[in-house]
Coordinates of C-alpha atoms in Angstrom, one line a residue:
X1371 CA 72.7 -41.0 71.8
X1372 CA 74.1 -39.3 68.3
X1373 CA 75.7 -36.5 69.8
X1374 CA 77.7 -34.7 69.4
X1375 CA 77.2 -35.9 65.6
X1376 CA 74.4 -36.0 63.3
X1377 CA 73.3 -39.4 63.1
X1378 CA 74.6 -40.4 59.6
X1379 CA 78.3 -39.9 61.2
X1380 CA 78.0 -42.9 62.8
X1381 CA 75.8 -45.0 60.6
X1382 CA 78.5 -44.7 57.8
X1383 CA 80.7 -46.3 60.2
X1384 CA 78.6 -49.1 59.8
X1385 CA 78.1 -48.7 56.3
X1386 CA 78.5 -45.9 54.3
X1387 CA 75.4 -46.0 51.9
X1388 CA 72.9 -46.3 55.4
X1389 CA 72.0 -42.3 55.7
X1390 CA 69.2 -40.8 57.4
X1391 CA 69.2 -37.5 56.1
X1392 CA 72.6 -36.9 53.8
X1393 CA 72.8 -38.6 50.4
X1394 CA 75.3 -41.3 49.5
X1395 CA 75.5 -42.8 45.9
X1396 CA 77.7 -45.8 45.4
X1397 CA 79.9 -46.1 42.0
X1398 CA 78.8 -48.9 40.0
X1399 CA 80.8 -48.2 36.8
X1400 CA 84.1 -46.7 35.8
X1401 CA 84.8 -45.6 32.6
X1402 CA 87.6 -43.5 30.8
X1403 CA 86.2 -42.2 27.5
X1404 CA 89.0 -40.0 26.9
X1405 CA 93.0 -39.7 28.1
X1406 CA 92.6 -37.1 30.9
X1407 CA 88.5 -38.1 32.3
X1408 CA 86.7 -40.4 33.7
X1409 CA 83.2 -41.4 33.5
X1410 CA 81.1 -42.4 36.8
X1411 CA 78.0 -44.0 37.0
X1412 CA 76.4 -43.9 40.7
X1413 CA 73.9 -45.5 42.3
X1414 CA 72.6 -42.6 45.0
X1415 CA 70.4 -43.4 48.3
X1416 CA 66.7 -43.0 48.6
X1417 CA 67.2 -39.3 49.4
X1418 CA 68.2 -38.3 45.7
X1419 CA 65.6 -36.7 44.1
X1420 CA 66.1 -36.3 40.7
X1421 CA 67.5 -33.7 38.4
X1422 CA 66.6 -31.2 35.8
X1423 CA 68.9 -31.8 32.4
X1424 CA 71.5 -28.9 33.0
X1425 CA 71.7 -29.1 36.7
X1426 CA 74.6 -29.7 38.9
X1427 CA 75.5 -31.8 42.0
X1428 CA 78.0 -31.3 44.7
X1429 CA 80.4 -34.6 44.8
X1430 CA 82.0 -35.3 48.1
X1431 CA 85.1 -37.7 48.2
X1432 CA 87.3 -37.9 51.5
X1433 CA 91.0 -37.4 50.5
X1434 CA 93.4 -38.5 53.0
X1435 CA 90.8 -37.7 56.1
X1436 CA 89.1 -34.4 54.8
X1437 CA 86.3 -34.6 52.7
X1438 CA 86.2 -32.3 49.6
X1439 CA 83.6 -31.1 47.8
X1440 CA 83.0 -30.2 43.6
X1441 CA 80.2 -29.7 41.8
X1442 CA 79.6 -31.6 38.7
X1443 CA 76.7 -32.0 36.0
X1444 CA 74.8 -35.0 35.3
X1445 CA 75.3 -36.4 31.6
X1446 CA 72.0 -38.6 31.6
X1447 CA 68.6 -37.7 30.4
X1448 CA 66.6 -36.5 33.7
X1449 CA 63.3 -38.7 32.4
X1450 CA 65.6 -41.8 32.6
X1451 CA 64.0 -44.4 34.8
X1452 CA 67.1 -46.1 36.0
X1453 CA 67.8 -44.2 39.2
X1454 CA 71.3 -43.4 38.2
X1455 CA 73.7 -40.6 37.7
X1456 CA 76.0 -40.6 35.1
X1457 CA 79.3 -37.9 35.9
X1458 CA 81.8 -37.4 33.8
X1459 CA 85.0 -35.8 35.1
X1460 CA 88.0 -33.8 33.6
X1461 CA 91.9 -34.6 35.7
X1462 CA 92.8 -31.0 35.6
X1463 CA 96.5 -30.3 35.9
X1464 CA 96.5 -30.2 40.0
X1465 CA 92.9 -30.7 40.2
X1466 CA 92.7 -32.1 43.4
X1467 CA 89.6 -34.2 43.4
X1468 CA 89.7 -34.9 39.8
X1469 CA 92.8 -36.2 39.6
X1470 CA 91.7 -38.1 42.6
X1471 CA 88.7 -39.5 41.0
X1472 CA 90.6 -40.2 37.5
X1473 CA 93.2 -42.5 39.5
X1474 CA 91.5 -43.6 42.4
X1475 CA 87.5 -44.3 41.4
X1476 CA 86.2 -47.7 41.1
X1477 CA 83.0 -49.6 41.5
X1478 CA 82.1 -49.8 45.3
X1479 CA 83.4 -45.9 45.6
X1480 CA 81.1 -44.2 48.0
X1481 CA 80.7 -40.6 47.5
X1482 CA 78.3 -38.0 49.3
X1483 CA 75.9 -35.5 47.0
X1484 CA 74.0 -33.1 47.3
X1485 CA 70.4 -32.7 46.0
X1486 CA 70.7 -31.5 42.3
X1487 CA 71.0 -27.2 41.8
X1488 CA 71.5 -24.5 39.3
X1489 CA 69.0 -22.6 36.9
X1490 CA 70.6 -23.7 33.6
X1491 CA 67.9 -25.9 32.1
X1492 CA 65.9 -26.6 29.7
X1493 CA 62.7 -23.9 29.1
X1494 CA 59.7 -25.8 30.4
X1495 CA 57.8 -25.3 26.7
X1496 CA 60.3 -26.9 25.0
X1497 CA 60.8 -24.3 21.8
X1498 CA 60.1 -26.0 18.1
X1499 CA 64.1 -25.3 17.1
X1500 CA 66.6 -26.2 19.6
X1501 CA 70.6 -25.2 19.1
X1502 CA 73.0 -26.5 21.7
X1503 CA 76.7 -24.9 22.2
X1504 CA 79.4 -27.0 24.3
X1505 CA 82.8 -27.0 25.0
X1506 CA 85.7 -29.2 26.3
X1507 CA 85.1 -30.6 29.5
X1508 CA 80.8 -28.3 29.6
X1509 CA 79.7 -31.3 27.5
X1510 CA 78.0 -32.8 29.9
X1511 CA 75.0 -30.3 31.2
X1512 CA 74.3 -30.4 27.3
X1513 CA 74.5 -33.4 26.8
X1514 CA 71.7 -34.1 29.7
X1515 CA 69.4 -32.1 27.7
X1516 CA 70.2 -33.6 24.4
X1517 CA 69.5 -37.0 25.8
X1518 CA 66.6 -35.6 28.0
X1519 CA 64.6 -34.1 24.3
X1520 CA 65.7 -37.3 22.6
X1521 CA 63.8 -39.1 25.7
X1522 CA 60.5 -37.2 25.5
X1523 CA 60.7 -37.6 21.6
X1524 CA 61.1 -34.1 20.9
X1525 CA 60.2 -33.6 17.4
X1526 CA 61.6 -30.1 16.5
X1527 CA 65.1 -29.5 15.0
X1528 CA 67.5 -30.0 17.0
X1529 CA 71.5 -28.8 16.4
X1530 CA 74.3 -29.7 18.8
X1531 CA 77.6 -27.7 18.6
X1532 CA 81.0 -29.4 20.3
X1533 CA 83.8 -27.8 20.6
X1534 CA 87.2 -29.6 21.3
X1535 CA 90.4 -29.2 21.0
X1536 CA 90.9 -32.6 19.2
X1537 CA 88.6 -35.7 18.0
X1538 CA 90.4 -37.3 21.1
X1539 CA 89.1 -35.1 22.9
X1540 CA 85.2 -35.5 22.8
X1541 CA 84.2 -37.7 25.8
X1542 CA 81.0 -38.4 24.2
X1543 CA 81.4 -39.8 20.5
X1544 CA 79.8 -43.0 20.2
X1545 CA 76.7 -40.6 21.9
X1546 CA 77.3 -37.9 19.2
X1547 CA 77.3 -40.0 16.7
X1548 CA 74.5 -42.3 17.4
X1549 CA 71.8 -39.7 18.5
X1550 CA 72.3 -38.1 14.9
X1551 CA 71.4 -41.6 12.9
X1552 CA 68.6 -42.6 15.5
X1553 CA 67.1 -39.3 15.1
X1554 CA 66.5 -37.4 11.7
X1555 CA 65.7 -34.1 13.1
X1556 CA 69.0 -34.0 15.4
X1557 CA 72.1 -32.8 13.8
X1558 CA 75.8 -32.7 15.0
X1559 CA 78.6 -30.2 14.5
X1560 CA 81.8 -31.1 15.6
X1561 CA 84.2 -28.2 15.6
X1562 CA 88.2 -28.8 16.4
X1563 CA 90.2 -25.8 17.4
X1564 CA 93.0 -27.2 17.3
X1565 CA 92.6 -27.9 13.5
X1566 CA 91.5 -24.6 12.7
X1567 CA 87.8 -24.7 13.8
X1568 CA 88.6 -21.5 16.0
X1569 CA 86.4 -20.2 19.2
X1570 CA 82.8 -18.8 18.7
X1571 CA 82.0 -15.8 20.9
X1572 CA 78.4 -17.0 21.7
X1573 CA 77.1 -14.5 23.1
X1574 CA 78.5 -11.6 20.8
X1575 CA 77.1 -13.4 17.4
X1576 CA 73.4 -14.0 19.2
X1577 CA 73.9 -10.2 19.9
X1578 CA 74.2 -9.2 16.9
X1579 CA 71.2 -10.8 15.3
X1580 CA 69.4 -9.2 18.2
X1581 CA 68.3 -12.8 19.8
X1582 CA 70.2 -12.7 23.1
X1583 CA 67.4 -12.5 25.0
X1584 CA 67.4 -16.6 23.9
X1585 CA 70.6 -17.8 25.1
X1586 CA 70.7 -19.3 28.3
X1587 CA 74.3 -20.1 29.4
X1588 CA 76.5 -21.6 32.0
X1589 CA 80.6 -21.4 32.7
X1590 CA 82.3 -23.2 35.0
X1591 CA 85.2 -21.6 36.0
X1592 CA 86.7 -20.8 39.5
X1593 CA 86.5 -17.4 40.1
X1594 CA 90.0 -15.5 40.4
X1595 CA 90.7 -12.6 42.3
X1596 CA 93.9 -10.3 41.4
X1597 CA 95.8 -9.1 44.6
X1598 CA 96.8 -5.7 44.7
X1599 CA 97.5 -3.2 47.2
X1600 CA 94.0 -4.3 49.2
X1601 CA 95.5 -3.3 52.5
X1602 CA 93.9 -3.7 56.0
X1603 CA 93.0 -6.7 57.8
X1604 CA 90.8 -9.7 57.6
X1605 CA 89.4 -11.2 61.1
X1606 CA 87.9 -14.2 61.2
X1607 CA 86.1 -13.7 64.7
X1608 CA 84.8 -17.4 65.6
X1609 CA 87.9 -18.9 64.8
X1610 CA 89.6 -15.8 66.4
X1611 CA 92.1 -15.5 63.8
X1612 CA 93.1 -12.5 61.7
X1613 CA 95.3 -11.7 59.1
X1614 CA 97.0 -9.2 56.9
X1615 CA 94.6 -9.3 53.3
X1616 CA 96.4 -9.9 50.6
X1617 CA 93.5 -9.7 48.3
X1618 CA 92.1 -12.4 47.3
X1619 CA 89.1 -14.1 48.2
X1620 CA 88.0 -14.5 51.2
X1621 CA 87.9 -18.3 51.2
X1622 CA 91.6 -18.1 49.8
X1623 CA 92.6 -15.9 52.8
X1624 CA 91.1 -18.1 55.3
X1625 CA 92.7 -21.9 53.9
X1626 CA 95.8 -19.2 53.8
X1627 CA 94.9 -18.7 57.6
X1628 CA 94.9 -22.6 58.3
X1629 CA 90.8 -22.7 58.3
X1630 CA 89.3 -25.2 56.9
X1631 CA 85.2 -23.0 55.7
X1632 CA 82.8 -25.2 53.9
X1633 CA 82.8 -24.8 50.4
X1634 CA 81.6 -26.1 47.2
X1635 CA 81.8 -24.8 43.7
X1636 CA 84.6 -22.3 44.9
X1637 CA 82.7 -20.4 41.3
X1638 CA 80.0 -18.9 42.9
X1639 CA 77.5 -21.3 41.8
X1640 CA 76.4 -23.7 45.0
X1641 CA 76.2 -21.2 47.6
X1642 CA 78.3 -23.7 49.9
X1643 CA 80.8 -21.3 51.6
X1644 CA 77.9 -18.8 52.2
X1645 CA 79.0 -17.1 55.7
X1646 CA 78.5 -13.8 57.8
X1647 CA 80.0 -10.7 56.8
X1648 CA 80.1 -8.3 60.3
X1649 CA 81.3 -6.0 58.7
X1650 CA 83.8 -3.8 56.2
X1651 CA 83.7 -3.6 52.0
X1652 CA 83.7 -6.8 50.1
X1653 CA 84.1 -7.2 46.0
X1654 CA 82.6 -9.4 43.8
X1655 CA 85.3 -10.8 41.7
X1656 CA 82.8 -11.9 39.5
X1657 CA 80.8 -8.9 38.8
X1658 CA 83.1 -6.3 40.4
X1659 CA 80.3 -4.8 42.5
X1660 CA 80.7 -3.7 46.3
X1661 CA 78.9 -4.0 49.2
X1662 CA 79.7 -2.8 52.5
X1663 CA 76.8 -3.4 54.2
X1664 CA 77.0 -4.9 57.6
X1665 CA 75.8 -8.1 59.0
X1666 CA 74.8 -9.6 55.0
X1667 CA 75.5 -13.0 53.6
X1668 CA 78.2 -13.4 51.2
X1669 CA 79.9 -16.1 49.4
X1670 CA 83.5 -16.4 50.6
X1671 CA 84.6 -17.9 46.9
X1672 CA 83.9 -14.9 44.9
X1673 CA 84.1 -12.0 47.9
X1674 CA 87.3 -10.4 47.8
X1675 CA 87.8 -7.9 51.2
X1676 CA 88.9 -4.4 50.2
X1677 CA 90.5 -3.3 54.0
X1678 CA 89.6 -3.9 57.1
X1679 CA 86.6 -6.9 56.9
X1680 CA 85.5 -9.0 59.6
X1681 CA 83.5 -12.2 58.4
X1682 CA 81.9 -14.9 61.4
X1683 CA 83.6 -17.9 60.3

């Protein structure tokens, strides 16, 4: 009786937190802890399954009758026993769903997630000494773990590094600061660029002292293709649309187009826009690498065509 919808389609109609399969989480706390984000605290349906400290989630909001979809990390420690999920969001400059959730979320919000992803975590042997690097707006994954060892009363050394451009800037410094007096063997350094604190290349200095085989990392950025002289054409053969490639990404090219692919991350992180390649060279604007192998999964956020390409979307 469902068709030609999934079930859930029609029981949100009903109410949007009664779900089946997909999971819903409600809002059930707004704050703003700085000028330009916004802190969310959800309550999600009996799907959710947890999260590891450094994870991410894929945040769904419908926007003027299309749904969109971000990915996001949780802030809270992943032993905590209260069930919910504490986001907190940067309004970037024409940030389309953060600047949506900045001026438009409130408690009773009903938002759609995904099951919790990604690699960056905490190493299951928690190590004796412990040194935590953020930045800006990448607080939050860092923060989960911080909050996550200060939950299993981690008794090594711990040192968290925040960078910001300003004290106004931290979305997290009643946290920061009351970890720190709670817990003698957790120490915070707060570093302001803007007040000549400067940047730290991470990954160079652990380099150099011949430890990078310890740093684990993660950057969210969107991934950004340069157009050039690219040349050929892209064909989009469900959708039986084609068009002149201009070199960027493939999911670029087909919104250009007036398709509308699934997507997630648009970073090459969630695997959302994953899709068909029939065939033709694709790049990597991540890595750079090639691949023009035929009938192969790609992710349409961080492919970029180089001539002719047909992908089955």
């Amino acid at each position: 009786m469902a068709a030609p919808h999934q079930i859930d389609r029609y029981l949100e109609l009903v109410n949007p937190m009664a779900t089946v399969r997909d999971i819903r989480a409600q809002v059930v706390a707004v704050d703003h802890p700085t000028a330009d984000s916004v802190t969310l605290t959800l309550r999600p349906t009996r799907q959710w399954r947890g999260f590891q400290a450094g994870q991410f989630v894929q945040l769904g909001v419908v926007i003027d009758g299309v749904r969109h979809t971000r990915c996001y990390s949780p802030a809270g420690g992943a032993s905590t026993r209260s069930g919910l999920i504490e986001l907190t969001v940067k309004a970037h400059p024409g940030g389309l769903v953060s600047q949506y959730l900045y001026a438009n979320a409130a408690p009773g919000l009903v938002v759609s997630l995904s099951q919790a992803d990604g690699v960056f975590s905490l190493p299951v042997d928690r190590p004796r000494r412990v040194l935590l690097i953020s930045g800006g707006s990448g607080i939050t994954p860092v923060m989960s773990m911080l909050r996550t060892l200060v939950e299993e009363q981690h008794s090594g050394e711990i040192v968290f590094v925040h960078y910001a451009n300003t004290d106004a800037d931290v979305a997290y410094t009643r946290a920061l600061k009351t970890i720190p007096e709670q817990n003698p063997n957790v120490k915070l350094v707060l570093v302001y660029t803007e007040s000549g604190g400067g940047d730290l290349e991470v990954r160079e200095v652990f380099r150099e002292v011949d430890v990078e085989h310890l740093l684990n990392t993660e950057e969210f950025a969107p991934a950004v293709a340069e157009p050039g002289e690219a040349g050929g054409e892209v064909s989009f053969t469900k959708s039986g649309v084609a068009a002149e490639n201009s070199g960027e990404t493939l999911l670029e090219q087909a919104e250009a187009a007036g398709l509308n692919p699934e997507y997630g991350c648009r970073m090459g992180i969630c695997f959302s826009c994953t899709s068909v390649k029939k065939a033709g060279r694709t790049r990597n604007v991540r890595t750079g690498e090639t691949d023009d192998e035929p009938d192969k999964k790609i992710q349409l956020c961080v492919s970029a065509p180089v001539g002719d390409v047909t992908v089955d979307i």
